[in-house]
Amino acid sequence: MKYQINKAVVIGSGTMGAALAAHLANAGVPVTLLDIVPKDAPAGDKAARNKIVNEGWDRCLKAKPANLMAADLKTLVKLGNLEDDFGVIAEADWVIEAIVENLKIKVDLMTRIDEIRKPTTIISTNTSGIPVKDIANGRSEGFKQHFLGTHFFNPPRYLKLLEIIPTADTSSDVVEFISHFGEYRLGKGVVLCKDTPNFIGNRMAFGTGAFGLDFIIKNGYTVDEVDALTGPLMGRPKTATFRLIDLVGLDVWDHVGRNLAPLIPHDTLGQKYLAAEKPNQLIATMIERKWLGNKTKVGFYKESRGADGKKEFYSLDLNTLEHVAPTKVRFDSVKAAKDVPELGDRLKVMLGADDKAATLVKALTYQSFQYASTLLPEIADSAKPIDDAVRWGFMHEAGPFETWDMLGVKETVERMNAEGYPAAEWVDAMLKNGCETFYQYKDGVKVGVYDVQKKNYVEIKVPAGMVLLSDFKRAKKVIHENAGASLYDIGDGVALVEFHTKMNALDDDIFEITSEALDRVEKDFDGLVIGNEADNFSAGANLFMVVVAAQQGMWDTLDGAIRKLQNMNMRMRYFPKPVVVAPAGLALGGGCEVTMHASRVVAASETYIGLVELGAGVIPAGAGTKEFMRRIVNPAMRTENAEVLPYLQRAFLQIGQAKVATSAEEARSMGILGPQDRIILNRDHLLTEAKREVLHMAAAGYRPPAPELIYAAGRDMYGAMKIGAWSFKEGKYITEYDSHIATKLAYIMAGGELTKPQWVSEQYILDLEREAFLSLCGEEKTQARMWSLLQTGKPLRN
């Protein structure tokens, strides 16, 4: 391609601008963050002149959840101001503007940029409401060809949506390049938008959100009721409605809504609800009181402390405007629907009921369908961009048209008419044309989408070589499967193992399929991928099986299960052909141990990985303790006269504190991932890249590592670690039982009661792991910890 991004500049260090700089750093792009010079800042005083940008970046670094994937990445970000450091723009490949939503200020900035930009520099605006074409008005032809809107959703590290808005002058090469860079380098779900007010995501959000607030207030729903109904029950995140507004900020919510209204005079549905008196008065009053949500710690929710000192969140009484204690929300319809696994089936239960909860769900569901249909073809030609924007931008399980398909389009149109939410005319025309769904399906997979302009389905294109497990299931490429796992032939000489137990907990079914996979690959394939498309790679061992076996004294069964995990991992490590593990989401305990024994790891950037066994009252016994010793202690002890204790302490504390990496990048700094392992920001491409890695390694003549001895420090270091655990216990940092488990861990990491340091076999450490695990499983306090995790999801500090 003629474009590349080696240097970037972000202008504006507010919440979004600073977070954008951080995310560019996450992708490995050096970036300069610029902001204005404070009034009266003296020339030559760099600290005073950079005060605004320094404060913005400092807020970004302190934000929770973290904007950077690892603290070390901050070295990729430089800070400056728009007077002293403006010259960096002349060297930039991409300049992103994220300043105040004021057209004149933006146009003045673009004039300055146009004067010094190099011919290939791409300029984009992160505006959410100003027409993109207006910001480039009056600029040079070259500038206009390289200018477009890139509307990220906040926080950009976590929200997948990137709306790309070209103008009539934007070069198609620039659109193609930024779309590709956004998807493959920044990990975004890219939606191409028309240059219409608020584009797609926010147009939908505020058209439906304004309706929702009006309906909620008119019909007397409480904040607690609404958030109980409009979260996961409806396929939406736990932030639901009012928690989401608190998160966004009431001032931001109000600002976007007020800016949108005059831009869409033709949108009669949107205008009706954006102008509704009671919601606007409520928001205005809250802003006047500085109840702006999370940023001021009071909004629709207010943090409080209960009689026992525990944190509680009082919700706003929408009538009295006082914050009141939370109440339990109970409705018959919710009770009937809440345990129904599939979204469409769950909604059918709610839509078929007639209580107060069902009334709200009906109104929100049918109005969202109505409003989405009226926006076509104004903001998009088909349902797909709207559905993608809603899923990726607001973390909904499905977009409005996908959900409509689940419920049945024709039947739902009839219900919508009866409830007073008629769909746009083109929907009736589509049905009369013989197209009964918005998407065209083949074996349950979307292959086409109805185009309103063309009045027919158009193909949904999938990148060549994309690994989608649904495709392999449909093509009958499943070699073998059982209740816990499946083995696929994913083409080009590569096999894949998919776990599919609850939370992908490791059990005998997974061991069986993985063992068979290794047998088959040894004879018939060039390599193996272990990965899945679930939210989580693996939450570890099947804890229920472990605690039941322990309480029933099934020690041979438990011993056999641990041996299977150890043997599987060790076989993977020394396997003659490449085994690539592709974790994403949670990879805890045994899931972490599987990952650490791969020939190579291709990890999703949002992988939360670590050895957490101490929370369950045991130690890592699937070769995880051995592996930390090999990775952290061994390299140091190959240096003559090296002191072992600092390295042993590092490994001991990392396991003993059950540390979990908050990203794949942090996992690399912890030693869980190695320097040769790859990190993929776009989860959709994870399995595709894992397969590519297998093929690359096979083509390069992969050879497994030679068996390695483990440095065992002996009884003196065992004593030192025991003293450390005792000190933590005496300081009340850990419980007496924590100390007991830590002592078992120290015994393994020292190599037992060896009288002097020596190099021992891996099997020697594996036997110590297994012995300690079984011993701890026999203790009542360990069993109590396991039951606590199973029943509450929280560790018990007994």
PDB file of N, CA, C and O in Angstrom, residues 327-362:
ATOM      1  N   THR A 327     -33.813  -1.379  45.788  1.00  0.00           N
ATOM      2  CA  THR A 327     -34.894  -2.333  46.077  1.00  0.00           C
ATOM      3  C   THR A 327     -34.783  -3.540  45.155  1.00  0.00           C
ATOM      4  O   THR A 327     -34.258  -3.437  44.038  1.00  0.00           O
ATOM      5  N   LYS A 328     -35.244  -4.671  45.636  1.00  0.00           N
ATOM      6  CA  LYS A 328     -35.274  -5.881  44.818  1.00  0.00           C
ATOM      7  C   LYS A 328     -36.392  -5.763  43.788  1.00  0.00           C
ATOM      8  O   LYS A 328     -37.508  -5.363  44.115  1.00  0.00           O
ATOM      9  N   VAL A 329     -36.072  -6.105  42.553  1.00  0.00           N
ATOM     10  CA  VAL A 329     -37.063  -6.016  41.474  1.00  0.00           C
ATOM     11  C   VAL A 329     -37.562  -7.419  41.161  1.00  0.00           C
ATOM     12  O   VAL A 329     -36.768  -8.311  40.835  1.00  0.00           O
ATOM     13  N   ARG A 330     -38.862  -7.606  41.265  1.00  0.00           N
ATOM     14  CA  ARG A 330     -39.442  -8.927  41.002  1.00  0.00           C
ATOM     15  C   ARG A 330     -40.653  -8.797  40.081  1.00  0.00           C
ATOM     16  O   ARG A 330     -41.578  -8.045  40.374  1.00  0.00           O
ATOM     17  N   PHE A 331     -40.609  -9.514  38.968  1.00  0.00           N
ATOM     18  CA  PHE A 331     -41.739  -9.577  38.038  1.00  0.00           C
ATOM     19  C   PHE A 331     -41.888 -11.029  37.584  1.00  0.00           C
ATOM     20  O   PHE A 331     -40.889 -11.729  37.375  1.00  0.00           O
ATOM     21  N   ASP A 332     -43.114 -11.472  37.395  1.00  0.00           N
ATOM     22  CA  ASP A 332     -43.351 -12.851  36.945  1.00  0.00           C
ATOM     23  C   ASP A 332     -42.728 -13.102  35.569  1.00  0.00           C
ATOM     24  O   ASP A 332     -42.169 -14.172  35.316  1.00  0.00           O
ATOM     25  N   SER A 333     -42.831 -12.124  34.679  1.00  0.00           N
ATOM     26  CA  SER A 333     -42.294 -12.299  33.329  1.00  0.00           C
ATOM     27  C   SER A 333     -40.775 -12.478  33.368  1.00  0.00           C
ATOM     28  O   SER A 333     -40.212 -13.300  32.627  1.00  0.00           O
ATOM     29  N   VAL A 334     -40.123 -11.709  34.230  1.00  0.00           N
ATOM     30  CA  VAL A 334     -38.659 -11.812  34.343  1.00  0.00           C
ATOM     31  C   VAL A 334     -38.273 -13.170  34.912  1.00  0.00           C
ATOM     32  O   VAL A 334     -37.321 -13.803  34.443  1.00  0.00           O
ATOM     33  N   LYS A 335     -39.016 -13.625  35.912  1.00  0.00           N
ATOM     34  CA  LYS A 335     -38.749 -14.941  36.496  1.00  0.00           C
ATOM     35  C   LYS A 335     -38.850 -16.038  35.442  1.00  0.00           C
ATOM     36  O   LYS A 335     -38.049 -16.982  35.416  1.00  0.00           O
ATOM     37  N   ALA A 336     -39.818 -15.899  34.538  1.00  0.00           N
ATOM     38  CA  ALA A 336     -40.006 -16.915  33.491  1.00  0.00           C
ATOM     39  C   ALA A 336     -38.932 -16.844  32.413  1.00  0.00           C
ATOM     40  O   ALA A 336     -38.588 -17.857  31.801  1.00  0.00           O
ATOM     41  N   ALA A 337     -38.380 -15.640  32.201  1.00  0.00           N
ATOM     42  CA  ALA A 337     -37.471 -15.455  31.061  1.00  0.00           C
ATOM     43  C   ALA A 337     -35.998 -15.514  31.416  1.00  0.00           C
ATOM     44  O   ALA A 337     -35.169 -15.835  30.553  1.00  0.00           O
ATOM     45  N   LYS A 338     -35.634 -15.197  32.662  1.00  0.00           N
ATOM     46  CA  LYS A 338     -34.230 -14.906  32.974  1.00  0.00           C
ATOM     47  C   LYS A 338     -33.274 -16.075  32.733  1.00  0.00           C
ATOM     48  O   LYS A 338     -32.095 -15.861  32.433  1.00  0.00           O
ATOM     49  N   ASP A 339     -33.756 -17.294  32.841  1.00  0.00           N
ATOM     50  CA  ASP A 339     -32.863 -18.446  32.648  1.00  0.00           C
ATOM     51  C   ASP A 339     -32.942 -19.040  31.245  1.00  0.00           C
ATOM     52  O   ASP A 339     -32.324 -20.072  30.966  1.00  0.00           O
ATOM     53  N   VAL A 340     -33.686 -18.377  30.342  1.00  0.00           N
ATOM     54  CA  VAL A 340     -33.750 -18.837  28.948  1.00  0.00           C
ATOM     55  C   VAL A 340     -32.462 -18.395  28.257  1.00  0.00           C
ATOM     56  O   VAL A 340     -32.159 -17.195  28.213  1.00  0.00           O
ATOM     57  N   PRO A 341     -31.669 -19.331  27.719  1.00  0.00           N
ATOM     58  CA  PRO A 341     -30.318 -18.965  27.252  1.00  0.00           C
ATOM     59  C   PRO A 341     -30.279 -18.092  25.999  1.00  0.00           C
ATOM     60  O   PRO A 341     -29.458 -17.187  25.895  1.00  0.00           O
ATOM     61  N   GLU A 342     -31.137 -18.347  25.015  1.00  0.00           N
ATOM     62  CA  GLU A 342     -31.051 -17.628  23.748  1.00  0.00           C
ATOM     63  C   GLU A 342     -31.839 -16.323  23.805  1.00  0.00           C
ATOM     64  O   GLU A 342     -32.974 -16.284  24.298  1.00  0.00           O
ATOM     65  N   LEU A 343     -31.239 -15.255  23.256  1.00  0.00           N
ATOM     66  CA  LEU A 343     -31.857 -13.937  23.312  1.00  0.00           C
ATOM     67  C   LEU A 343     -33.245 -13.918  22.678  1.00  0.00           C
ATOM     68  O   LEU A 343     -34.197 -13.383  23.264  1.00  0.00           O
ATOM     69  N   GLY A 344     -33.372 -14.464  21.485  1.00  0.00           N
ATOM     70  CA  GLY A 344     -34.669 -14.444  20.806  1.00  0.00           C
ATOM     71  C   GLY A 344     -35.743 -15.135  21.610  1.00  0.00           C
ATOM     72  O   GLY A 344     -36.868 -14.623  21.748  1.00  0.00           O
ATOM     73  N   ASP A 345     -35.418 -16.302  22.179  1.00  0.00           N
ATOM     74  CA  ASP A 345     -36.394 -17.045  22.986  1.00  0.00           C
ATOM     75  C   ASP A 345     -36.729 -16.283  24.266  1.00  0.00           C
ATOM     76  O   ASP A 345     -37.877 -16.282  24.721  1.00  0.00           O
ATOM     77  N   ARG A 346     -35.724 -15.638  24.844  1.00  0.00           N
ATOM     78  CA  ARG A 346     -35.937 -14.865  26.071  1.00  0.00           C
ATOM     79  C   ARG A 346     -36.878 -13.695  25.812  1.00  0.00           C
ATOM     80  O   ARG A 346     -37.802 -13.427  26.587  1.00  0.00           O
ATOM     81  N   LEU A 347     -36.655 -13.007  24.707  1.00  0.00           N
ATOM     82  CA  LEU A 347     -37.512 -11.875  24.362  1.00  0.00           C
ATOM     83  C   LEU A 347     -38.937 -12.328  24.042  1.00  0.00           C
ATOM     84  O   LEU A 347     -39.903 -11.638  24.364  1.00  0.00           O
ATOM     85  N   LYS A 348     -39.058 -13.502  23.420  1.00  0.00           N
ATOM     86  CA  LYS A 348     -40.400 -14.002  23.124  1.00  0.00           C
ATOM     87  C   LYS A 348     -41.206 -14.211  24.404  1.00  0.00           C
ATOM     88  O   LYS A 348     -42.415 -13.951  24.442  1.00  0.00           O
ATOM     89  N   VAL A 349     -40.524 -14.681  25.461  1.00  0.00           N
ATOM     90  CA  VAL A 349     -41.207 -14.850  26.743  1.00  0.00           C
ATOM     91  C   VAL A 349     -41.682 -13.497  27.258  1.00  0.00           C
ATOM     92  O   VAL A 349     -42.833 -13.330  27.678  1.00  0.00           O
ATOM     93  N   MET A 350     -40.775 -12.496  27.222  1.00  0.00           N
ATOM     94  CA  MET A 350     -41.127 -11.166  27.730  1.00  0.00           C
ATOM     95  C   MET A 350     -42.224 -10.516  26.892  1.00  0.00           C
ATOM     96  O   MET A 350     -43.167  -9.922  27.428  1.00  0.00           O
ATOM     97  N   LEU A 351     -42.114 -10.629  25.576  1.00  0.00           N
ATOM     98  CA  LEU A 351     -43.078  -9.975  24.688  1.00  0.00           C
ATOM     99  C   LEU A 351     -44.442 -10.649  24.734  1.00  0.00           C
ATOM    100  O   LEU A 351     -45.458 -10.047  24.354  1.00  0.00           O
ATOM    101  N   GLY A 352     -44.467 -11.877  25.207  1.00  0.00           N
ATOM    102  CA  GLY A 352     -45.736 -12.588  25.307  1.00  0.00           C
ATOM    103  C   GLY A 352     -46.428 -12.405  26.643  1.00  0.00           C
ATOM    104  O   GLY A 352     -47.546 -12.885  26.835  1.00  0.00           O
ATOM    105  N   ALA A 353     -45.757 -11.723  27.585  1.00  0.00           N
ATOM    106  CA  ALA A 353     -46.336 -11.509  28.917  1.00  0.00           C
ATOM    107  C   ALA A 353     -47.083 -10.175  28.955  1.00  0.00           C
ATOM    108  O   ALA A 353     -47.063  -9.402  27.995  1.00  0.00           O
ATOM    109  N   ASP A 354     -47.747  -9.904  30.086  1.00  0.00           N
ATOM    110  CA  ASP A 354     -48.560  -8.680  30.139  1.00  0.00           C
ATOM    111  C   ASP A 354     -48.401  -7.899  31.442  1.00  0.00           C
ATOM    112  O   ASP A 354     -49.251  -7.090  31.802  1.00  0.00           O
ATOM    113  N   ASP A 355     -47.290  -8.123  32.178  1.00  0.00           N
ATOM    114  CA  ASP A 355     -47.101  -7.341  33.386  1.00  0.00           C
ATOM    115  C   ASP A 355     -46.326  -6.056  33.078  1.00  0.00           C
ATOM    116  O   ASP A 355     -46.002  -5.759  31.923  1.00  0.00           O
ATOM    117  N   LYS A 356     -46.016  -5.307  34.117  1.00  0.00           N
ATOM    118  CA  LYS A 356     -45.370  -3.995  33.949  1.00  0.00           C
ATOM    119  C   LYS A 356     -44.000  -4.132  33.272  1.00  0.00           C
ATOM    120  O   LYS A 356     -43.620  -3.298  32.443  1.00  0.00           O
ATOM    121  N   ALA A 357     -43.264  -5.165  33.628  1.00  0.00           N
ATOM    122  CA  ALA A 357     -41.944  -5.377  33.026  1.00  0.00           C
ATOM    123  C   ALA A 357     -42.079  -5.644  31.530  1.00  0.00           C
ATOM    124  O   ALA A 357     -41.334  -5.088  30.708  1.00  0.00           O
ATOM    125  N   ALA A 358     -43.026  -6.495  31.175  1.00  0.00           N
ATOM    126  CA  ALA A 358     -43.235  -6.822  29.771  1.00  0.00           C
ATOM    127  C   ALA A 358     -43.644  -5.596  28.961  1.00  0.00           C
ATOM    128  O   ALA A 358     -43.244  -5.437  27.802  1.00  0.00           O
ATOM    129  N   THR A 359     -44.416  -4.718  29.562  1.00  0.00           N
ATOM    130  CA  THR A 359     -44.848  -3.498  28.871  1.00  0.00           C
ATOM    131  C   THR A 359     -43.652  -2.642  28.470  1.00  0.00           C
ATOM    132  O   THR A 359     -43.590  -2.110  27.353  1.00  0.00           O
ATOM    133  N   LEU A 360     -42.695  -2.506  29.379  1.00  0.00           N
ATOM    134  CA  LEU A 360     -41.496  -1.719  29.059  1.00  0.00           C
ATOM    135  C   LEU A 360     -40.660  -2.405  27.991  1.00  0.00           C
ATOM    136  O   LEU A 360     -40.197  -1.750  27.041  1.00  0.00           O
ATOM    137  N   VAL A 361     -40.474  -3.702  28.114  1.00  0.00           N
ATOM    138  CA  VAL A 361     -39.672  -4.440  27.126  1.00  0.00           C
ATOM    139  C   VAL A 361     -40.318  -4.343  25.739  1.00  0.00           C
ATOM    140  O   VAL A 361     -39.624  -4.153  24.727  1.00  0.00           O
ATOM    141  N   LYS A 362     -41.636  -4.462  25.682  1.00  0.00           N
ATOM    142  CA  LYS A 362     -42.334  -4.327  24.397  1.00  0.00           C
ATOM    143  C   LYS A 362     -42.091  -2.952  23.790  1.00  0.00           C
ATOM    144  O   LYS A 362     -41.751  -2.834  22.604  1.00  0.00           O
TER     145      LYS A 362
END
